[in-house]
C-alpha positions as CSV (number, residue, x, y, z in Angstrom):
1,M,0.0,-0.1,-0.1
2,T,1.1,3.7,-0.3
3,G,1.0,6.5,2.5
4,W,1.8,10.2,2.7
5,D,5.5,10.9,3.4
6,P,5.2,14.4,5.1
7,A,9.1,14.6,5.2
8,R,9.4,14.0,1.5
9,Q,6.3,15.8,0.9
10,R,5.0,12.7,-1.6
11,W,3.4,9.3,-1.8
12,E,5.7,6.4,-0.7
13,P,5.3,2.7,-0.7
14,H,4.2,1.7,2.9
15,P,4.1,-2.2,4.1
16,A,0.3,-3.0,4.8
17,P,-0.4,-3.2,8.5
18,D,-1.9,-6.6,10.0
19,T,-5.3,-5.5,10.6
20,G,-7.0,-8.8,9.8
21,R,-8.9,-7.0,6.9
22,S,-9.3,-9.2,3.7
23,A,-7.1,-8.5,0.8
24,L,-10.1,-7.0,-1.0
25,E,-11.0,-4.7,1.9
26,A,-7.7,-3.2,1.8
27,G,-7.5,-3.1,-1.9
28,L,-10.9,-1.2,-1.7
29,R,-9.2,1.2,0.7
30,I,-6.5,2.2,-1.5
31,A,-8.6,2.5,-4.4
32,A,-10.7,5.2,-2.3
33,A,-7.4,6.8,-1.1
34,A,-6.2,7.2,-4.6
35,L,-9.5,8.3,-6.0
36,T,-9.4,11.1,-3.2
37,V,-5.8,12.1,-4.2
38,A,-6.7,12.4,-7.9
39,V,-9.8,14.4,-6.9
40,L,-7.7,17.0,-5.1
41,A,-5.1,17.1,-7.8
42,T,-7.7,17.9,-10.4
43,V,-9.2,20.5,-8.1
44,G,-6.5,22.7,-8.8
45,V,-7.3,26.5,-9.0
46,G,-11.0,25.6,-8.6
47,G,-11.3,23.8,-5.7
48,G,-9.0,25.6,-3.2
49,R,-5.8,24.0,-2.7
50,L,-4.1,27.1,-3.6
51,L,-5.9,29.3,-1.4
52,F,-3.7,27.7,1.3
53,R,-0.8,29.9,-0.2
54,E,-3.1,33.2,0.0
55,D,-1.8,33.5,3.6
56,P,1.6,31.9,4.6
57,Q,1.0,33.4,8.3
58,Q,-2.2,31.6,8.8
59,A,-1.8,29.9,12.2
60,G,-1.4,25.9,11.7
61,A,-1.6,26.2,8.1
62,S,0.7,24.4,5.8
63,A,2.0,25.7,2.1
64,E,-0.9,23.6,0.8
65,A,-3.4,20.7,1.8
66,T,-2.0,17.3,2.5
67,P,-3.3,15.2,-0.4
68,G,-5.8,12.6,0.6
69,E,-6.7,14.6,4.1
70,T,-10.4,14.9,4.8
71,A,-11.4,18.0,6.9
72,T,-14.9,19.3,8.0
73,T,-16.0,22.2,9.5
74,G,-18.7,22.6,12.4
75,T,-21.6,23.1,10.2
76,D,-23.1,21.8,7.0
77,A,-22.5,23.4,3.9
78,G,-24.6,26.1,2.7
79,T,-25.6,27.2,6.2
80,T,-24.5,30.3,7.8
81,A,-22.1,29.9,11.1
82,G,-20.4,32.4,13.5
83,T,-21.8,35.4,15.4
84,D,-20.9,37.6,12.3
85,A,-22.5,36.0,9.8
86,G,-25.0,38.8,9.7
87,T,-22.4,41.3,9.2
88,A,-20.7,39.3,6.6
89,G,-24.1,39.4,4.7
90,T,-23.5,43.1,4.2
91,D,-20.3,42.3,2.1
92,T,-22.7,40.7,-0.8
93,A,-22.4,42.1,-4.4
94,S,-23.8,40.4,-7.4
95,P,-20.7,39.0,-9.2
96,G,-19.9,38.4,-13.0
97,S,-22.6,38.0,-15.4
98,G,-25.6,40.0,-15.6
99,T,-24.3,43.0,-13.2
100,A,-23.1,45.0,-16.1
101,S,-24.9,47.9,-17.0
102,A,-25.3,49.6,-20.6
103,S,-22.1,51.5,-19.9
104,A,-19.3,51.1,-17.5
105,T,-19.6,52.7,-14.4
106,E,-16.7,55.2,-13.2
107,P,-14.8,53.8,-10.3
108,P,-15.6,55.1,-6.8
109,P,-12.9,57.6,-5.3
110,G,-9.7,56.0,-4.5
111,F,-10.2,52.8,-7.0
112,V,-9.0,52.6,-10.7
113,V,-9.9,50.6,-13.8
114,Q,-7.5,47.9,-14.6
115,E,-7.3,46.2,-17.8
116,D,-5.5,43.1,-17.0
117,A,-3.2,41.2,-19.4
118,E,-5.0,38.1,-18.4
119,G,-8.1,38.9,-20.0
120,F,-10.5,40.7,-17.7
121,T,-11.1,44.5,-16.4
122,V,-11.9,44.9,-12.6
123,Q,-11.6,48.2,-10.6
124,V,-9.2,47.9,-7.7
125,R,-7.7,50.4,-5.1
126,E,-5.4,52.8,-6.5
127,D,-2.4,51.9,-4.3
128,W,-2.8,48.1,-4.8
129,Q,0.2,46.8,-6.9
130,R,-0.2,43.9,-9.3
131,R,1.4,40.3,-9.2
132,A,0.9,37.5,-11.2
133,E,2.0,33.8,-10.4
134,Q,2.2,31.0,-12.7
135,R,0.9,27.8,-11.5
136,E,0.3,24.5,-12.9
137,E,-3.2,25.1,-13.3
138,G,-2.7,28.5,-14.6
139,V,-2.1,32.2,-14.0
140,V,-3.4,33.6,-10.6
141,V,-3.3,37.5,-10.3
142,Y,-3.0,39.4,-7.5
143,Y,-3.6,43.0,-6.4
144,E,-1.8,43.6,-3.0
145,T,-1.4,46.3,-0.4
146,S,2.3,47.9,0.1
147,D,2.4,46.0,3.2
148,K,1.2,42.6,1.9
149,A,-1.5,42.7,4.7
150,G,-4.3,42.6,2.1
151,L,-5.2,41.7,-1.6
152,L,-7.5,40.9,-4.4
153,Q,-7.0,37.8,-6.0
154,I,-8.9,36.7,-9.2
155,Y,-8.3,33.2,-11.3
156,Q,-10.2,30.7,-13.1
157,I,-11.8,27.7,-11.8
158,S,-9.8,24.9,-13.7
159,E,-11.9,21.6,-12.5
160,P,-14.3,21.1,-15.7
161,D,-17.2,19.5,-13.7
162,Y,-16.9,21.9,-10.7
163,T,-19.8,24.6,-10.6
164,P,-19.1,27.8,-8.8
165,Y,-20.5,26.5,-5.3
166,D,-18.6,23.1,-5.8
167,A,-15.3,25.1,-6.0
168,L,-16.3,26.9,-2.8
169,V,-17.4,23.9,-1.1
170,E,-14.1,22.3,-1.6
171,T,-12.1,25.4,-0.9
172,D,-14.3,25.7,2.4
173,R,-13.3,21.9,3.3
174,L,-9.6,22.1,2.9
175,Q,-9.4,25.5,4.8
176,S,-11.3,23.8,7.4
177,A,-8.2,22.2,8.4
178,I,-6.5,25.4,9.5
179,D,-6.8,25.7,13.4
180,G,-9.3,28.2,14.4
181,Y,-10.8,28.5,10.9
182,E,-14.5,30.0,11.3
183,R,-17.0,30.0,8.1
184,L,-19.1,32.8,8.3
185,R,-21.4,32.0,5.1
186,L,-21.3,29.7,2.4
187,E,-24.4,29.9,0.2
188,R,-25.5,29.9,-3.4
189,E,-26.1,33.6,-4.9
190,N,-29.0,34.7,-6.8
191,V,-27.8,36.5,-10.0
192,S,-30.4,38.3,-12.6
193,D,-29.7,36.3,-15.4
194,G,-29.9,33.1,-13.9
195,S,-26.4,31.9,-14.1
196,D,-24.5,29.9,-11.2
197,A,-22.9,31.7,-8.4
198,A,-21.8,31.3,-4.9
199,E,-20.1,33.0,-2.2
200,L,-17.9,32.0,0.8
201,A,-16.9,34.1,3.6
202,Y,-14.4,33.2,6.6
203,R,-12.0,34.3,9.0
204,V,-8.8,32.6,10.2
205,P,-6.3,33.5,13.0
206,R,-2.7,34.3,12.2
207,R,0.7,33.5,13.8
208,D,1.0,37.2,15.1
209,G,-2.4,37.0,16.6
210,T,-4.4,38.9,14.3
211,V,-7.5,37.4,12.4
212,R,-7.6,37.4,8.6
213,R,-10.9,37.4,6.8
214,S,-11.8,36.2,3.4
215,L,-14.8,36.9,0.9
216,L,-15.0,34.6,-2.4
217,R,-17.4,35.3,-5.1
218,A,-17.5,32.7,-7.9
219,F,-19.4,32.8,-10.9
220,V,-20.2,32.1,-14.5
221,A,-19.1,35.3,-16.4
222,D,-20.5,36.2,-19.9
223,D,-17.6,34.6,-21.7
224,G,-18.9,31.2,-20.1
225,A,-15.7,31.0,-18.0
226,R,-16.0,30.3,-14.1
227,W,-14.3,32.8,-12.2
228,V,-13.3,33.6,-8.6
229,V,-13.0,36.7,-7.1
230,L,-11.3,36.9,-3.7
231,V,-10.5,39.7,-1.4
232,A,-8.7,39.2,2.0
233,G,-7.2,41.4,4.8
234,P,-6.9,42.1,8.7
235,E,-10.5,41.6,10.1
236,D,-9.8,45.1,12.1
237,D,-9.7,46.7,8.8
238,W,-12.6,44.8,7.2
239,D,-15.4,47.4,7.5
240,T,-13.3,50.2,6.5
241,T,-11.3,48.5,3.5
242,Y,-11.9,45.4,2.1
243,A,-15.6,44.8,2.2
244,E,-15.7,47.7,-0.2
245,S,-12.7,46.2,-2.1
246,A,-14.6,42.9,-2.4
247,R,-18.0,44.7,-3.6
248,V,-16.2,46.9,-5.9
249,A,-14.3,44.1,-7.5
250,A,-17.2,41.5,-7.8
251,A,-19.6,44.4,-9.1
252,S,-17.0,45.6,-11.8
253,F,-15.5,42.6,-13.0
254,C,-15.7,41.6,-16.8
255,P,-14.0,39.3,-18.9
256,E,-12.1,40.7,-22.2
257,G,-14.5,41.4,-25.1
258,Y,-17.6,41.6,-22.8
259,C,-17.0,44.7,-21.0
260,P,-19.3,47.4,-21.3
261,P,-18.4,50.7,-23.2
262,T,-16.8,53.4,-21.1
263,P,-19.0,56.4,-20.7
């Protein structure tokens, strides 16, 4: 049989323990473990493994989830958890498809329009700096604060069979392995054109004693691609900075070729 070697960070052959199980049962357990690994491997950007790299200072978090590991939250997916769930609801903005007006809106004060080289336009805070990271699953674009404490992250869901809601369910499952993880909200959203969309809000403690809050909106854009817009930052600054950043980014996002004309 095989097992995860944390020192080598890979799967290694291990002798089968004498558990009294039949060879068939052992084989089925190995097949199930292999299937779990395959699912996690194909999730890529869409399923949320990369989101463990969103904040390297998360308390109890590794660089990414251990393959094959299973974790659950204290509440069922699709329900609201935490005392701040009602506050989190004020962050909601309809993302992606169906949100654009006949002409593009001017960005709010302190925001600028970014026509990104990765094929989309979005409004971000004017002092946030762009960074792109090439990963096996595709390019992930960041717009970050100068102190790296907060960010806007944009990427496509790479798993072909995942809906936006599926992707956020998997993200929630993997993030729940972090000590102190608290889901605030995980739910499908109503979008005016009837396309699929979902939202996940959560908080996690960091090693420096602060708390980091994140809001993810996953949706199907006008080009048919499934996108995720994530905003994360210190919880102490959420209401003054990051809640608005999340609303503006989600409402203004549009894929190249589908953006409304500027006024």
